Amino acid sequence: MDKDEIHLRRLPAAAPWGPHTDSEFHGVDFLPEDLNEAPEETRMRVNKKYSCLPAEEKGIHIINIRAIEDIGYDQHESTLLNSLSKNPDADCKYGLYFRDGKRKVDYILVYHYKKSSAGRTLTRRVHHNDSSARSAKQDQPLPGKGVQLEMRESEPHVDYHEDDKRFRREEYEGNLVEAGLELERDEDTKIHGVGFVKIHAPWNVLCREAEFLKLKMPTKKMYQINQTHGLLKKINSVIQKITEPIQPKVAEHKPQTVKRLSYPFSREKQHLFDLSDRDSFFDSKTRSTIVYEILKRTTCTKAKYSMGKGEGRKKDTTLLNKRRKCGKYGITSLLANGVYSAAYPLHDGDYEGENVEPNDRKLLCEEWASYGVFYKYQPIDLVRKYFGEKIGLYFAWLGVYTQMLIPASIVGIIVFLYGCATVDENIPSMEMCDQRNNITMCPLCDRTCSYWKMSSACATARASHLFDNPATVFFSVFMALWAATFMEHWKRKQMRLNYRWDLTGFEEEEDHPRAEYEAKVLEKSLRKEHKHKETDKEKLTWKDRFPAYLTNFVGIIFMVGLTFAIVFGVIIYRISTAAALAISSTPSGRSSVRVTVTATAVIINLVVIIILDEVYGCIARWLTQIEVPKTDKNFEERLIFKAFLLKFVNAYTPIFYVAFFKGRFVGRPGDYVYIFHSFRMEECAPGGCLMELCIQLSIIMLGKQLIQNNLFEIGIPKMKKFIRYMKLKRRRSLDHEEHMKKKQRYEVDYNLEPFAGLTPEYMEMIIQFGFVTLFVASFPLAPLFALLNNIIEIRLDAKKFVTELRRPVAVRAKDIGIWYNILRGIGKLAVIINAFVISFTSDFIPRLVYLYMYSENGTMHGFVNHTLSSFNVSDFQAGTAPNDPMDLGYEVQICRYKDYREPPWSENKYDISKDFWAVLAARLAFVIVFQNLVMFMSDFVDWIIPDIPKDISQQIHKEKVLMVEVFMREEQGKLQMLETWKDKDKRKGENCNNHSPRLSRSHSGSLSSCHSYPLDV
């Protein structure tokens, strides 16, 4: 028997079960779980360094045993033991605490391992809680890890890849223990082949890391928040009483009159902080953030098969040494390499069910993540407390955006109702609907289409007035100012949140390099090392990234070109379908050609946009990955830029076509523009393209919100959850005994969806913001539909975060980052686009020009006739004239078409007339005036509204003054103590001098003690 091994011999069936504390077993518990066939003899080797520890210092409770019958268990004995043993899961609140029920689980690491085919492994739970055990070096294996099971008769097949992962986990977890964390392992789970490592951060580690991270923590000092006085105080009290029913019933949402002074945590100044309850001083969000920082900082340097056998020892030592030199295998690298399969903090507990203990998650589910409270304000402070500042800022921004949509929706409804009220008074639409005018229009297509009466387009003309009226110009100006006001309001709200959340003065530090970046740097340094070049401080330069940059440029150009090609294909579909439906023998079919073509084309566009959105999101992520950004922040910003560019082009290209290109390059009768020499370019309706733009915008916006944003967000997670449930159900049917056990908290959270970041959430809202602002002149009801969608969206996202996703790591942030710049850019672009929509897409400018330049009586009578040009049917090109010229019942000699051209009886027939140039000049002048005026008004709003509210700036200044006072008092107290001690020392010295020399010599020790006093303050 080896001196470093302990042999576990067969125990008799009558042996007492439980912990054996004699020298042979050293406090090892043997708890059977399963009975399967196994070899006759099994030997376990336990590292002597751990097995020789005193029983109270050992971290191992249960050792992994593959064969159970070898130690003399029978089925009835195992059942008896399980029935008599106390349920430990209740003590640890089903996974929220360690097995001792005292130490809270702050983080979870998940890994996959392969089990022996001989049977289920037994529980192997490991924890580290003793400072003496932690002080040991890495040559001491983690408790429960030095256990190896060997078969005497046959050596099992060694999976070097799994061994390598296990070795890396062992080293990494040992480094975590050296960093001060406490670990506990659990492989006795209901999920086959999955092990969990529970991590707890003790008090001294929390204090150390809080000081490193400069976390602002509340001190004992409290001060009064400045309150309003006089009339403002009465108004605020009235508003509070009115809004009380729509306030969430959470303590964090109540108005505060006092606030604790916050200061960056320091171990030397712990007396400043209220440490009466250490368990709640650092909340669960802060604890998980601290642990995650340690996980990212702690490294693992072992290379593949660095501790293996045979083939493993032949691995190139250069790679191993280089990896040890780099030392950059943190948790992100280990997750990327599959050493761990997941890492996440735990939710606070269950959110539904009987006898559920009160917790923040349950409170959020009731007061925030429920459709029944859609009318209430969000408990933003509680959201921040549970999920962190970054997610709290997203929901705060979404709430401010939704609130600001309320006045925009009201004004949009008023504009729409104004159009409905004045539709019967609109002279141009009345002229178009008048049967007596008898205006014969030219065919809409060659040969198959015949002449048609303008009065047949009466419904389209009346509907166009609902969105194309003078009020839409006012609404465009209003929405431009609304966008500027919204941005300013959000900046002020953001500053209030920064003050409340103690983020004033917070600056983001440089993040840890990403695993992919470190791998690329390693490859580069190895290449240089082979060439005997200097490899210190290697980093990726633009030359290293040039192929990726070129791929990005070509890829984005190709994707944009693909979007244009798809839109062009839809145009071909519209033209060909219109020509095919025009051949229809039924009059109803011919009359509904335009509506049918428009509706089907928009639906096709919507389906293509939804599909390409998903494709472009994946492509943007791949293009960003090959760039290998250094940090997660750089990666996120580059990903956001690419995804937004591609999705913006994808969503708005069909709308841009209808707004600015359709009907502009048609030509004229007898000289039309053709695509592929066969398809004639499509024209706008007699009432203009604005109505079609409204249809296109509304269907795409509503369809995208309903299908992509809501249906996908609800349906896909539910489907994934159902698939996971079916897989687990299939596994449970194989093990009924496990099915009866209640799941641990970390097992339940493992089955939830991992958090994928806020980029998809922001992206859908930014695209919606574009729909609301960019083309609002053509669709005044866009803010209303956005408001209705966002009311659902807030609760849907809340429910997803609380119930469907794993708890994300809390990230500190003082703003919404690059999204604010994107919003500002969209707001500026909206002014320009709305100016062009009003001047070029609508008939607002032609009506003004006619009213002030050509009208004989100062009214709009005769406007329709003024916008139509005449064409002699004898000038049709050969083969393009209608096949049935007598379709209207009479012979047509002159037909009309919408354009400003010379009549056929003039000298320069069919040339562009001077009216065209007058209207064009007015349109361009309107764009310049509108753009500059609105931009000036927006900048004026930006300037007149201060970014920081006055009361917040006063409170921040007050905090600084109070903090200076606290430190001054502390220094004064120290000086007073020193002066007191010095006075005492002087009096002692005088007393000593009054003694006789003989007495002084005999008491020299006492004399020397008279001159000693403590200096430690």
Coordinates of C-alpha atoms in Angstrom, one line a residue, residues 105-532:
V105 CA -24.0 31.7 -3.1
D106 CA -22.8 34.7 -5.0
Y107 CA -21.9 33.1 -8.3
I108 CA -22.2 29.8 -10.1
L109 CA -19.8 28.0 -12.5
V110 CA -21.2 25.2 -14.6
Y111 CA -19.2 22.5 -16.4
H112 CA -19.9 19.2 -18.2
Y113 CA -18.3 16.0 -17.3
K114 CA -18.6 12.4 -18.5
K115 CA -19.9 9.8 -16.2
S116 CA -18.9 6.2 -16.1
S117 CA -21.2 3.7 -17.8
A118 CA -21.0 1.5 -14.7
G119 CA -23.4 3.7 -12.9
R120 CA -24.3 7.1 -11.6
T121 CA -21.7 8.9 -9.6
L122 CA -22.4 9.8 -6.0
T123 CA -22.5 13.3 -4.6
R124 CA -19.3 15.2 -4.6
R125 CA -19.7 18.4 -2.8
V126 CA -16.6 20.5 -2.1
H127 CA -16.2 23.7 -0.1
H128 CA -13.3 25.8 1.0
N129 CA -13.8 27.8 4.1
D130 CA -10.6 27.7 6.2
S131 CA -7.8 30.3 6.0
S132 CA -5.2 27.7 6.8
A133 CA -6.3 25.5 4.0
R134 CA -6.4 28.5 1.7
S135 CA -2.9 29.4 2.5
A136 CA -1.5 26.2 1.0
K137 CA 0.1 26.5 -2.4
Q138 CA -1.1 25.1 -5.6
D139 CA 0.5 21.7 -5.0
Q140 CA -2.3 21.0 -2.6
P141 CA -5.3 19.9 -4.7
L142 CA -8.8 21.4 -4.0
P143 CA -10.8 19.3 -1.6
G144 CA -12.5 16.5 -3.4
K145 CA -10.3 16.9 -6.5
G146 CA -7.4 14.6 -5.5
V147 CA -9.8 11.7 -5.7
Q148 CA -9.1 9.2 -8.4
L149 CA -10.8 6.0 -9.1
E150 CA -8.7 3.2 -10.6
M151 CA -9.7 -0.2 -11.7
R152 CA -7.3 -2.9 -10.6
E153 CA -8.0 -5.3 -13.4
S154 CA -8.3 -2.9 -16.4
E155 CA -7.2 0.7 -16.9
P156 CA -10.1 2.8 -18.3
H157 CA -9.8 4.7 -21.5
V158 CA -8.4 8.2 -20.9
D159 CA -10.1 11.1 -22.7
Y160 CA -7.3 13.6 -22.9
H161 CA -9.6 16.4 -23.9
E162 CA -11.7 15.9 -20.8
D163 CA -8.7 15.5 -18.7
D164 CA -7.3 18.8 -20.0
K165 CA -10.5 20.6 -19.1
R166 CA -10.5 19.0 -15.6
F167 CA -6.9 20.1 -15.0
R168 CA -7.7 23.6 -16.1
R169 CA -10.7 23.7 -13.8
E170 CA -8.6 22.4 -10.9
E171 CA -5.9 25.1 -11.4
Y172 CA -8.4 27.9 -12.0
E173 CA -10.5 27.0 -8.9
G174 CA -7.3 26.7 -6.8
N175 CA -6.4 30.2 -8.0
L176 CA -9.9 31.4 -7.0
V177 CA -9.3 30.0 -3.5
E178 CA -6.0 31.8 -3.3
A179 CA -7.8 35.0 -4.3
G180 CA -9.9 34.5 -1.2
L181 CA -13.1 33.0 -2.6
E182 CA -14.8 30.0 -1.0
L183 CA -16.1 27.2 -3.3
E184 CA -18.4 24.3 -3.0
R185 CA -18.9 21.7 -5.7
D186 CA -22.2 19.8 -6.5
E187 CA -22.4 17.0 -9.1
D188 CA -25.4 15.4 -7.5
T189 CA -27.9 17.2 -9.7
K190 CA -31.0 16.3 -11.7
I191 CA -29.2 17.3 -14.9
H192 CA -27.1 14.4 -16.1
G193 CA -23.4 15.1 -16.7
V194 CA -23.5 18.7 -15.4
G195 CA -21.6 19.9 -12.3
F196 CA -21.9 23.1 -10.4
V197 CA -19.3 25.1 -8.5
K198 CA -20.9 27.5 -6.0
I199 CA -18.8 30.6 -5.1
H200 CA -19.0 32.7 -2.0
A201 CA -17.1 35.9 -1.4
P202 CA -16.3 36.4 2.3
W203 CA -16.4 39.8 4.0
N204 CA -12.7 40.6 3.7
V205 CA -12.7 39.8 0.0
L206 CA -15.8 42.0 -0.6
C207 CA -14.1 44.9 1.3
R208 CA -10.9 44.5 -0.7
E209 CA -12.6 44.4 -4.1
A210 CA -15.0 47.2 -3.3
E211 CA -11.9 49.4 -2.5
F212 CA -10.3 48.3 -5.8
L213 CA -13.4 49.0 -7.8
K214 CA -14.0 52.3 -6.0
L215 CA -17.6 51.4 -5.3
K216 CA -19.5 54.2 -3.7
M217 CA -21.2 53.0 -0.5
P218 CA -23.6 54.8 1.9
T219 CA -21.9 56.2 5.0
K220 CA -23.5 56.9 8.4
K221 CA -23.8 60.6 7.6
M222 CA -27.4 61.5 6.4
Y223 CA -28.5 64.9 5.1
Q224 CA -31.7 66.6 4.2
I225 CA -32.6 66.8 0.5
N226 CA -33.7 70.3 -0.6
Q227 CA -37.4 70.5 -0.8
T228 CA -39.5 72.9 -2.9
H229 CA -41.3 75.7 -1.1
G230 CA -44.4 77.8 -1.7
L231 CA -46.5 77.3 -4.8
L232 CA -44.2 74.6 -6.3
K233 CA -44.5 72.5 -3.1
K234 CA -48.3 72.6 -3.3
I235 CA -48.3 71.7 -7.0
N236 CA -46.0 68.8 -6.3
S237 CA -48.2 67.5 -3.5
V238 CA -51.3 67.7 -5.7
I239 CA -49.5 65.8 -8.5
Q240 CA -48.3 63.1 -6.0
K241 CA -51.9 62.6 -4.8
I242 CA -53.2 62.4 -8.3
T243 CA -50.5 60.0 -9.5
E244 CA -50.6 57.8 -6.3
P245 CA -52.7 55.1 -7.9
I246 CA -50.2 54.6 -10.7
Q247 CA -47.1 54.4 -8.5
P248 CA -45.7 51.0 -7.9
K249 CA -46.0 49.6 -4.3
V250 CA -42.3 49.3 -3.6
A251 CA -40.3 51.0 -0.9
E252 CA -37.6 52.2 -3.3
H253 CA -40.1 54.2 -5.3
K254 CA -41.3 56.4 -2.5
P255 CA -40.1 60.0 -2.5
Q256 CA -37.0 60.5 -0.3
T257 CA -36.5 63.5 2.1
V258 CA -33.1 62.3 3.4
K259 CA -30.2 60.7 1.7
R260 CA -27.1 59.0 3.0
L261 CA -23.8 60.5 2.0
S262 CA -21.9 58.2 -0.3
Y263 CA -18.1 57.7 -0.5
P264 CA -15.8 55.2 -2.3
F265 CA -15.4 52.3 0.1
S266 CA -12.1 52.1 1.9
R267 CA -10.9 49.6 4.5
E268 CA -9.0 52.2 6.4
K269 CA -12.2 54.3 6.8
Q270 CA -14.6 51.6 7.6
H271 CA -15.7 53.6 10.6
L272 CA -17.4 56.0 8.2
F273 CA -19.8 53.4 6.9
D274 CA -22.8 51.8 8.6
L275 CA -21.6 48.2 9.1
S276 CA -24.2 47.2 11.7
D277 CA -25.6 44.6 9.3
R278 CA -22.7 43.2 7.2
D279 CA -24.9 40.6 5.5
S280 CA -26.9 43.4 3.8
F281 CA -24.2 46.1 3.4
F282 CA -23.2 44.6 0.0
D283 CA -26.4 43.5 -1.8
S284 CA -26.6 40.5 -4.1
K285 CA -26.0 42.7 -7.2
T286 CA -22.8 44.2 -5.8
R287 CA -21.6 40.8 -4.5
S288 CA -22.0 39.1 -7.9
T289 CA -20.2 42.1 -9.6
I290 CA -17.3 41.7 -7.3
V291 CA -17.1 38.0 -7.8
Y292 CA -17.3 38.5 -11.6
E293 CA -14.3 40.9 -11.5
I294 CA -12.3 38.3 -9.6
L295 CA -13.3 35.6 -12.1
K296 CA -12.1 37.8 -15.0
R297 CA -8.9 38.7 -13.3
T298 CA -8.0 35.2 -12.1
T299 CA -6.0 33.3 -14.7
C300 CA -5.4 29.7 -15.7
T301 CA -2.2 28.8 -17.5
K302 CA -2.3 25.1 -18.1
A303 CA -2.0 24.0 -21.7
K304 CA -3.5 21.0 -23.3
Y305 CA -2.5 17.7 -21.7
S306 CA 0.0 19.6 -19.6
M307 CA -0.6 17.0 -16.8
G308 CA -1.8 14.1 -18.9
K309 CA -0.1 10.9 -20.0
G310 CA 1.4 9.5 -23.2
E311 CA 0.4 11.8 -26.0
G312 CA -0.2 14.7 -23.6
R313 CA 3.4 14.9 -22.6
K314 CA 4.5 15.2 -26.3
K315 CA 2.7 18.6 -26.5
D316 CA 4.8 21.4 -27.6
T317 CA 6.4 23.0 -24.5
T318 CA 6.8 26.3 -26.3
L319 CA 3.0 26.8 -26.4
L320 CA 2.8 25.9 -22.7
N321 CA 5.5 28.3 -21.6
K322 CA 4.1 31.1 -23.7
R323 CA 0.6 30.5 -22.3
R324 CA 2.1 30.6 -18.8
K325 CA 3.9 33.8 -19.7
C326 CA 0.7 35.4 -21.0
G327 CA -1.4 34.1 -18.2
K328 CA -4.7 35.3 -19.7
Y329 CA -7.0 32.4 -19.3
G330 CA -9.7 34.1 -17.3
I331 CA -13.3 33.1 -17.1
T332 CA -14.1 34.5 -20.6
S333 CA -11.4 32.3 -22.1
L334 CA -12.5 29.3 -20.2
L335 CA -16.1 29.8 -21.3
A336 CA -15.0 30.2 -24.9
N337 CA -12.9 27.0 -24.8
G338 CA -15.6 25.0 -23.2
V339 CA -13.8 24.4 -19.9
Y340 CA -16.9 25.8 -18.2
S341 CA -20.3 25.8 -20.0
A342 CA -21.9 28.7 -18.2
A343 CA -21.2 31.3 -15.4
Y344 CA -24.0 33.4 -13.9
P345 CA -25.2 34.9 -10.6
L346 CA -28.4 33.4 -9.0
H347 CA -31.8 34.9 -8.9
D348 CA -33.0 35.8 -5.5
G349 CA -35.6 33.0 -5.4
D350 CA -38.9 31.8 -6.9
Y351 CA -41.3 34.4 -8.2
E352 CA -44.4 32.2 -8.1
G353 CA -45.9 29.3 -6.2
E354 CA -47.1 28.7 -2.7
N355 CA -45.2 29.6 0.4
V356 CA -42.6 31.6 -1.6
E357 CA -40.5 33.8 0.7
P358 CA -40.6 37.5 -0.1
N359 CA -37.7 38.6 -2.4
D360 CA -36.9 41.3 -4.9
R361 CA -37.6 39.0 -7.8
K362 CA -41.1 38.2 -6.6
L363 CA -41.7 41.9 -6.0
L364 CA -40.5 42.8 -9.5
C365 CA -42.7 40.2 -11.0
E366 CA -45.8 41.5 -9.2
E367 CA -45.2 45.3 -9.5
W368 CA -43.3 45.4 -12.8
A369 CA -43.3 42.3 -15.0
S370 CA -47.1 41.9 -15.1
Y371 CA -49.5 43.1 -17.8
G372 CA -52.0 44.0 -15.1
V373 CA -49.8 47.0 -14.0
F374 CA -49.2 48.4 -17.5
Y375 CA -50.6 51.8 -16.3
K376 CA -48.2 52.2 -13.5
Y377 CA -44.7 53.8 -13.4
Q378 CA -41.8 51.4 -13.4
P379 CA -39.9 50.8 -10.1
I380 CA -36.7 51.9 -11.7
D381 CA -34.7 52.0 -8.4
L382 CA -35.7 48.4 -7.7
V383 CA -34.8 47.3 -11.2
R384 CA -31.4 48.9 -10.7
K385 CA -31.0 47.3 -7.3
Y386 CA -31.6 43.8 -8.8
F387 CA -30.1 44.1 -12.3
G388 CA -27.6 46.9 -12.1
E389 CA -27.2 50.4 -13.5
K390 CA -26.9 49.5 -17.2
I391 CA -30.2 47.6 -17.4
G392 CA -31.8 50.1 -15.1
L393 CA -30.8 52.9 -17.5
Y394 CA -32.3 51.0 -20.4
F395 CA -35.7 50.7 -18.8
A396 CA -35.5 54.2 -17.5
W397 CA -34.8 55.5 -21.1
L398 CA -37.6 53.3 -22.4
G399 CA -40.0 54.7 -19.8
V400 CA -39.1 58.3 -20.7
Y401 CA -39.4 57.6 -24.4
T402 CA -42.9 56.1 -23.8
Q403 CA -44.0 59.0 -21.7
M404 CA -42.8 61.5 -24.3
L405 CA -44.9 59.6 -26.9
I406 CA -48.1 60.6 -25.1
P407 CA -48.1 64.3 -26.2
A408 CA -46.8 63.3 -29.7
S409 CA -49.7 60.8 -30.0
I410 CA -52.3 63.4 -28.9
V411 CA -51.0 65.9 -31.4
G412 CA -50.9 63.3 -34.1
I413 CA -54.5 62.3 -33.4
I414 CA -55.6 65.9 -33.6
V415 CA -53.8 66.3 -37.0
F416 CA -55.5 63.2 -38.3
L417 CA -58.9 64.3 -37.0
Y418 CA -58.3 67.7 -38.7
G419 CA -57.8 65.9 -42.0
C420 CA -61.0 63.9 -41.4
A421 CA -63.0 67.1 -40.6
T422 CA -61.8 69.0 -43.6
V423 CA -61.9 66.3 -46.3
D424 CA -65.3 67.5 -47.6
E425 CA -64.0 71.0 -47.8
N426 CA -60.9 70.1 -49.8
I427 CA -61.3 71.6 -53.2
P428 CA -58.7 69.5 -55.1
S429 CA -60.3 66.2 -54.0
M430 CA -63.8 67.6 -54.7
E431 CA -62.7 68.4 -58.3
M432 CA -61.2 64.9 -58.7
C433 CA -64.5 63.3 -57.5
D434 CA -66.7 65.6 -59.7
Q435 CA -68.2 63.5 -62.5
R436 CA -68.9 66.6 -64.5
N437 CA -65.2 67.4 -65.1
N438 CA -65.0 64.3 -67.4
I439 CA -61.1 64.3 -67.3
T440 CA -59.8 61.4 -69.4
M441 CA -56.5 60.0 -68.2
C442 CA -53.8 58.3 -70.3
P443 CA -53.3 54.5 -69.8
L444 CA -51.3 53.2 -66.9
C445 CA -49.6 50.5 -69.0
D446 CA -49.0 49.7 -72.6
R447 CA -51.5 47.9 -74.8
T448 CA -53.5 46.0 -72.1
C449 CA -54.5 49.1 -70.2
S450 CA -57.1 51.5 -71.5
Y451 CA -58.1 55.1 -70.9
W452 CA -59.7 55.8 -67.5
K453 CA -61.7 58.6 -65.8
M454 CA -60.0 60.6 -63.1
S455 CA -63.2 60.4 -61.0
S456 CA -62.5 56.7 -60.5
A457 CA -59.6 57.7 -58.2
C458 CA -61.9 59.7 -55.9
A459 CA -61.4 57.4 -52.9
T460 CA -57.6 57.6 -53.1
A461 CA -57.8 61.4 -53.4
R462 CA -60.0 61.8 -50.3
A463 CA -57.9 59.4 -48.3
S464 CA -54.7 61.3 -49.3
H465 CA -56.1 64.5 -47.7
L466 CA -56.2 62.8 -44.3
F467 CA -52.4 62.8 -44.3
D468 CA -51.6 65.5 -46.9
N469 CA -53.0 68.7 -45.4
P470 CA -51.5 71.9 -44.0
A471 CA -51.6 70.5 -40.5
T472 CA -49.0 67.9 -41.4
V473 CA -46.4 70.6 -41.9
F474 CA -47.1 71.9 -38.4
F475 CA -46.8 68.3 -37.1
S476 CA -43.4 67.9 -38.8
V477 CA -42.1 71.0 -37.1
F478 CA -43.6 69.8 -33.8
M479 CA -42.0 66.4 -34.0
A480 CA -38.6 67.9 -34.8
L481 CA -38.9 70.0 -31.6
W482 CA -40.3 67.0 -29.8
A483 CA -37.2 65.0 -30.6
A484 CA -34.9 67.7 -29.3
T485 CA -37.0 68.1 -26.2
F486 CA -37.0 64.3 -25.6
M487 CA -33.2 64.2 -25.8
E488 CA -32.8 67.1 -23.4
H489 CA -35.4 65.6 -21.0
W490 CA -33.6 62.3 -21.1
K491 CA -30.2 64.0 -20.3
R492 CA -31.8 65.6 -17.2
K493 CA -33.4 62.4 -16.1
Q494 CA -30.1 60.6 -16.6
M495 CA -28.4 63.1 -14.3
R496 CA -31.1 62.6 -11.6
L497 CA -30.5 58.9 -11.8
N498 CA -26.8 59.3 -11.6
Y499 CA -27.3 61.4 -8.4
R500 CA -29.7 58.9 -6.9
W501 CA -27.6 55.9 -7.8
D502 CA -24.3 57.5 -6.6
L503 CA -22.7 57.5 -10.1
T504 CA -21.6 61.1 -10.1
G505 CA -17.9 61.2 -10.8
F506 CA -17.9 57.6 -12.0
E507 CA -15.6 56.9 -14.9
E508 CA -15.5 53.6 -16.7
E509 CA -12.1 52.0 -16.5
E510 CA -10.5 50.0 -19.3
D511 CA -12.0 46.6 -19.5
H512 CA -10.1 43.3 -19.6
P513 CA -9.0 42.1 -23.0
R514 CA -11.3 39.6 -24.7
A515 CA -10.3 36.0 -25.0
E516 CA -10.2 36.1 -28.8
Y517 CA -7.9 39.1 -28.7
E518 CA -5.5 37.4 -26.4
A519 CA -5.5 34.3 -28.6
K520 CA -4.6 36.4 -31.7
V521 CA -1.9 38.2 -29.7
L522 CA -0.6 34.7 -28.7
E523 CA -0.5 33.5 -32.3
K524 CA 1.3 36.6 -33.4
S525 CA 3.9 36.4 -30.6
L526 CA 4.5 32.7 -31.4
R527 CA 5.1 33.4 -35.0
K528 CA 7.6 36.1 -34.1
E529 CA 9.2 33.8 -31.6
H530 CA 9.8 31.2 -34.3
K531 CA 11.6 33.9 -36.3
H532 CA 13.7 34.8 -33.2

